[in-house]
Amino acid sequence: MLFFYQEAFSQQKYTISGNITDISNGEVLSGVIVSIKYYNFLVISNNYGFYSLSIPEGKYTICISHMGYTKQEQIIDIRDNQIIDFNLQPKSFELETVEINGNKGNNNITSIDMSNVKISPKQIENIPVLFGERDLIKTMQLLPGIKQSGEGNTGFYVRGGGIDQNLILLDEAPVYNASHLLGFFSVFNSEAIRDANLYKGSIPAEYGGRASSVLDIRMKEGNMKDYQTNGNIGLIASNLSFEGPIKEDVSSFIISGRRTYADLFLQLAPDKDIRDSKLYFYDLNLKTNFKLNSTTRLFISGYLGRDKFRIPDQFGFDWGSKTATVRLNHAFNKKLFSNTSFIFSNYSYHIDISGNNEVIMGSIIQDFNLKQDFSLYPNTKNSLKFGVNIIAHKTVPGEIEAAPNSIYKSLEVRPRRALEYSAYLSNNQKITTHLQAYYGLRLSLFTNVGPGDFYYFDSDGNLSQQVSYDHFKWIKTQGGPEPRLAINYQVNEQASVKGSYNRIYQFIHLLSNSTSSTPTDLWIPSSNNVKPQISDQWSIGYFRNFKQNLFESSLEIYYKNLKNQIDYKNGADLVFNSTVEAELVFGKGWAYGAEYLFRKNYGRLTGWFGYTWSKTMRQFDLINEGKPFPARQDRRHDLSIVAQYNLSKKLILSAIWVYNTGNAVTFPYGKYVVGSRTVGYYTQRNGYRMPDYHRLDLGITWIKRQTSKYESSWNFSIYNAYARENAYYISFRQKKDNPDQTEAVQVSLFKFIPSISYKFKF
Amino acid sequence: MRYIIVIIFLTSLFCSCEKVIDYDLENSESVIVIEATLTDSKDPFTVTITKTTPYFESSGSAQITGATVSVKADNGKQRYFTEVTPGVYQLNKVFAAPRTWYTVFVEYNGTTYSARSYLNEFVPMVDCSLTYFDGFGFFDSGYKINCFIKDPPNVENYYQIKMYVDGKVVNNEGEIDVYSDKLFDGKVIGLVQNSSVVFDKDDTVVVEVQAIDKAAYDYFSTLESISGLEIVQSASPSNPISNFDNGALGYFSAYSYDRRTIIISDFINK
């Protein structure tokens, strides 16, 4: 009887909930661990800094810990539902001595997350960079399973997936082309970014639409307390941010801009055409938020970035993205949290063929997106997420606007419209103290919607029928259920075993045959001729910490299966072609590998060691005689070491060393002469390998001044310090002095590039 | 696309460096390569037959001799070529009629390779003009030639431009000037010289505009995509689309052409 009585009594539970913010600027903090001392209760604040925890009546010590912030403990007496907000104190920059007894947090062991990388600009501020321009994506490429697409490039492949299989979100808005200057810079200005989370696998049910990964980037919200100016002056670009309260503790804003100024040097050129040429890019990030009341908050954010290139009277070319997000957070009660977002995203490019605006060619891809997400915390054992999402896509594959007297004809390939809609439900359940499971289901569907022209082809690829559809006519619906599963068995405080499975549909596809993302990349939607890509990924991992979590390590193994992969026929005409679908070929892919990461997050010396072994294959009936071939990003070994050493309060040294075996490439198997030209004879796709790549970067940061109000520091970096000539590409050509003979030529970029940047804050 | 210029410009900024390296390439079995052309004028019909060779060997001795070469118009009789020099086969004193399909047959080692090409009607040049190119980056300054033609409406037309100085074709490595009327159908088209070759004021240039068929256009545009400026080459190159069957490389192009001689200094003085 007594037993039952106690059980009934202990079920008398109350909820504590609230918001967690940074005390210095009032910004919300996500990913903060809220735990109850001596009990196995633990929750993590969501992307909006909200947490909720249900516990039986009683007296507890609640611990709030977050990397880079002073740990907070508070004794609470729970007798009813309570709202407790926490303001965390950022650790001022100081030499952290190794705390032996301190609990450094074993979130990597206890959380269900796997195959997941989280980075904030603060963590990467001192590592060496190319041209003094910090870049989140380039840092992520140093982690296992994430491969850089080319020297100095921000394009990336995740676990054998293609570049277009990464869902890149900036404040929830998809970014279709995340690169500037042909990929040497990403569109993400680190000064405007709060944090970034990359899911390589075990992708939660709230995300969908890209087959391989999700990179979720959140912009800073703006200081709620004080006005603050941040800036960074580099060799190629500079940025400046200004943030502060509109009304203290109620609303704030941040505005951040970045521009390159390589073109200013063009002014020094003797040639007038070069002086009048333009070559630059800029980014503008804006965000503002309002606390409407204690439970409701409104966020408005936007991004605008563009690359411009122009040679007067010759040629003009510009491209870029625009995104906007309006978001309303509301806590209905202590257990139910809601987020409503309206999102706009647009990518376009324009080519001015003659340089005088007489003929403009262009292409646009545009989304309107409505999202409703709920988080429900019924008790300490379960946290549910559910929601719906609808996206209206419009793609204009190509149009030409020509002046009436031009030799060109105005032309428009009719836009394609489609709706992508989904609903999901997931639960993270703590089954026992050692076992937790995540199970979710997302239903993703995609419908081509009129108006638009659709084409039907016979088996030889010849057009057999063209049908024009009216407004709002539903043409073809594809998609299906996507299970998302994960499990964590915690062996002890220091070790756990995790596993996951997910399926994802991808409905819009990038047609690109170049090694990096180019501004004229063409996105095409699924249709009656193009099936959605489907990926299935299984992964298992062993996570182990050492020395009171001073060292973290993980070993993960994955297998990924990709269906309905897209490539195109040799000589395919992709531009201004309304029947481009006839040029496509379809196949499949598979990838598997193992990733090892060893990381030290605290102390004078921090950094990580990462190693990946992987294999990535593709098979198309109409390519390579139907035989499987390695994908371009198939690379057997990948190794990176990142280290940072705090020499003193003023000086921080850093170093990066990367090594990888070569990508797969297609080179000739013979040669012949046509006209007077020597041509390579090709038999196998990607049958050769690029040479091994390795590089050392060094950096030193000198903190000139640091107080709570002012900060200034210099960063000196050397990219490729031992001037290794890594092959950017290898080409084969006739010898100039003897056309009968041929030679292989290697071109390398970036041999020993020093750079300097100055960072300030006031 | 002219954004190639952007790429060249950018990479030159990043102080790229180039060196000749040793790279081990495998050698596949030799494959036959056939280049066949016929025109609507007095030129002999010519077929050149070679074979592929290991990549780093000299390509001097790749000619194929002793093949049987013939051509046939769709409504005509089969005519045989004679081998004039090793690997070069010609047929003289024949005239090709436009608006006709021709088939070339090459019989060698027991296999017959054939290809069809359509001889289009002659499209005259209506004008030529000269533009002075100021040079940009490492592109030389000098004169470039633009040719104007009146495109026949409502049919697909394809063109190739060749320029000769002293009887020799001039182009920079890898460049091929082929054009489609896809965006200009039925208009007077200025075929702007894409090639980076520039001419001097003392040059005398023979300009030839060929009206080619789609198969030849596909061949030359896919050929261009695997040669030339390495950095903008296709990331996964494959052999150009050939109209020959049975795995032969090369092409058969029947074309008509118009020629003009341009004395650059005369043009400037005008």
XYZ file of C-alpha atoms in Angstrom, chain A residues 131 181-182 184-185 236 262 266 271 273-274 277 279 309 311 314-315 317 319 351 353-354 361 400 403-409 411 513-515 518-520 567 570-577 632 665-691 725 728-734 736 739-751 753, chain B residues 1-11 13-31 33 35 50-62 132-137 148 169 171-176 182-192 218-241 247 249-251:
196
model
C 42.598 36.270 -46.895
C 33.210 34.846 -55.943
C 32.814 31.385 -57.443
C 35.933 31.196 -52.450
C 33.712 32.865 -49.849
C 39.914 41.389 -49.266
C 39.447 44.001 -54.581
C 41.523 48.179 -60.148
C 43.990 50.579 -68.563
C 38.571 49.505 -69.140
C 40.051 47.819 -66.116
C 35.462 47.437 -64.350
C 34.253 43.150 -59.298
C 31.083 41.895 -62.229
C 33.575 45.199 -67.955
C 31.728 44.187 -72.931
C 29.960 42.200 -70.358
C 27.172 39.650 -64.683
C 24.049 37.164 -59.016
C 23.981 38.383 -67.574
C 25.728 40.183 -72.837
C 26.859 43.426 -74.389
C 19.651 37.004 -69.713
C 16.043 36.956 -72.283
C 15.872 45.701 -76.721
C 13.659 45.868 -79.841
C 16.561 46.701 -82.152
C 18.709 43.916 -80.782
C 19.730 40.919 -82.830
C 18.486 38.781 -79.947
C 14.883 37.784 -79.557
C 12.478 34.763 -74.898
C 28.756 19.517 -64.041
C 31.422 21.717 -62.632
C 33.483 21.087 -59.564
C 28.660 28.338 -60.244
C 26.316 31.293 -60.466
C 24.556 29.841 -63.494
C 23.059 13.595 -64.357
C 26.962 14.470 -73.044
C 26.468 17.743 -74.866
C 23.197 18.478 -73.047
C 21.798 21.913 -73.753
C 20.813 23.193 -70.325
C 20.370 26.868 -70.996
C 17.111 28.314 -72.360
C 15.876 24.869 -73.088
C 33.884 12.927 -57.971
C 38.713 12.472 -61.977
C 38.247 11.631 -65.622
C 41.471 11.692 -67.621
C 42.200 10.328 -71.105
C 43.129 6.756 -71.963
C 44.637 7.706 -75.307
C 44.687 10.527 -77.818
C 43.948 11.341 -81.444
C 44.095 14.289 -83.771
C 41.123 16.152 -85.250
C 42.089 18.971 -87.571
C 45.340 20.043 -85.977
C 44.028 19.565 -82.495
C 45.038 16.755 -80.163
C 42.058 15.369 -78.326
C 41.974 12.999 -75.374
C 40.198 9.694 -75.767
C 37.957 8.901 -72.797
C 36.717 5.508 -71.758
C 36.007 5.376 -68.009
C 34.237 7.998 -65.913
C 36.301 9.089 -62.902
C 38.842 6.338 -63.436
C 41.836 8.325 -62.187
C 42.803 10.074 -58.951
C 44.103 13.528 -58.215
C 47.373 13.588 -56.260
C 51.810 22.897 -54.645
C 43.807 22.553 -58.321
C 43.407 20.833 -61.635
C 45.511 18.802 -64.026
C 45.148 19.260 -67.724
C 46.657 17.577 -70.738
C 47.804 19.504 -73.759
C 49.980 19.585 -76.835
C 53.899 24.296 -77.674
C 52.473 19.604 -81.279
C 53.006 15.862 -81.807
C 53.936 15.551 -78.163
C 51.632 15.924 -75.191
C 52.206 16.797 -71.567
C 50.371 16.903 -68.250
C 50.169 20.277 -66.552
C 49.264 20.882 -62.960
C 47.857 24.196 -61.808
C 47.863 25.097 -58.148
C 46.380 28.036 -56.320
C 47.246 29.628 -53.011
C 50.856 28.901 -52.314
C 49.232 33.266 -48.700
C 29.258 31.583 -71.696
C 31.365 34.626 -71.310
C 31.579 34.288 -67.584
C 34.627 32.281 -68.507
C 36.255 35.709 -68.526
C 35.249 36.154 -64.903
C 36.835 32.879 -63.965
C 40.058 33.636 -65.785
C 40.191 37.040 -64.246
C 39.667 35.683 -60.754
C 42.099 32.842 -60.954
C 44.192 37.216 -59.121
C 44.983 34.231 -56.984
C 48.487 33.901 -58.376
C 47.981 30.421 -59.680
C 51.094 28.619 -60.739
C 51.526 26.057 -63.433
C 54.030 23.266 -63.900
C 54.504 20.219 -66.075
C 54.202 17.016 -64.059
C 54.529 13.295 -64.601
C 51.229 11.534 -64.491
C 50.759 7.877 -65.298
C 47.964 7.363 -67.801
C 46.672 3.968 -68.814
C 46.464 3.019 -72.485
C 43.298 1.638 -73.934
C 43.007 -0.337 -77.161
C 43.236 1.747 -80.316
C 40.011 3.034 -81.820
C 39.068 8.093 -85.856
C 37.173 12.974 -90.180
C 43.662 7.728 -88.014
C 43.597 5.790 -84.766
C 44.026 6.630 -81.125
C 47.519 6.322 -79.638
C 48.859 6.192 -76.090
C 48.574 9.679 -74.633
C 52.219 10.502 -74.119
C 53.486 8.937 -77.342
C 54.111 11.007 -80.443
C 50.974 11.142 -82.568
C 52.992 11.066 -85.797
C 52.258 7.588 -87.099
C 48.581 7.072 -86.417
C 38.889 46.833 -82.009
C 39.341 44.858 -78.817
C 41.196 46.749 -76.169
C 42.595 43.719 -74.502
C 41.715 42.622 -71.025
C 43.750 40.802 -68.451
C 26.578 38.988 -90.566
C 43.399 28.175 -90.005
C 42.611 29.810 -83.679
C 43.910 29.551 -80.194
C 44.167 26.128 -78.696
C 40.804 24.535 -78.188
C 38.672 27.298 -79.599
C 35.914 26.472 -82.037
C 18.221 29.033 -81.352
C 17.966 32.554 -79.960
C 17.998 34.443 -83.264
C 15.839 32.506 -85.687
C 15.127 34.407 -88.902
C 17.094 37.519 -87.975
C 20.168 39.077 -89.399
C 22.726 37.551 -87.072
C 26.080 38.978 -86.207
C 28.331 36.004 -85.637
C 30.643 37.599 -83.127
C 26.831 18.739 -81.662
C 30.219 17.260 -82.494
C 32.081 20.553 -82.485
C 30.388 21.981 -79.424
C 31.072 18.829 -77.398
C 34.608 18.776 -78.799
C 35.109 22.310 -77.587
C 33.886 21.403 -74.106
C 36.766 18.946 -73.665
C 39.502 21.090 -75.114
C 40.666 24.613 -74.607
C 40.667 26.541 -71.395
C 41.262 23.809 -68.898
C 39.603 25.454 -65.951
C 36.233 25.652 -67.633
C 36.423 22.181 -69.056
C 33.695 19.836 -68.133
C 34.420 18.111 -64.839
C 33.599 14.752 -66.342
C 34.753 14.927 -69.951
C 33.579 12.347 -72.440
C 34.151 11.821 -76.125
C 32.462 14.267 -78.512
C 29.122 13.122 -79.926
C 32.242 3.115 -81.948
C 35.458 8.592 -83.176
C 35.291 11.696 -85.364
C 32.584 13.160 -87.548
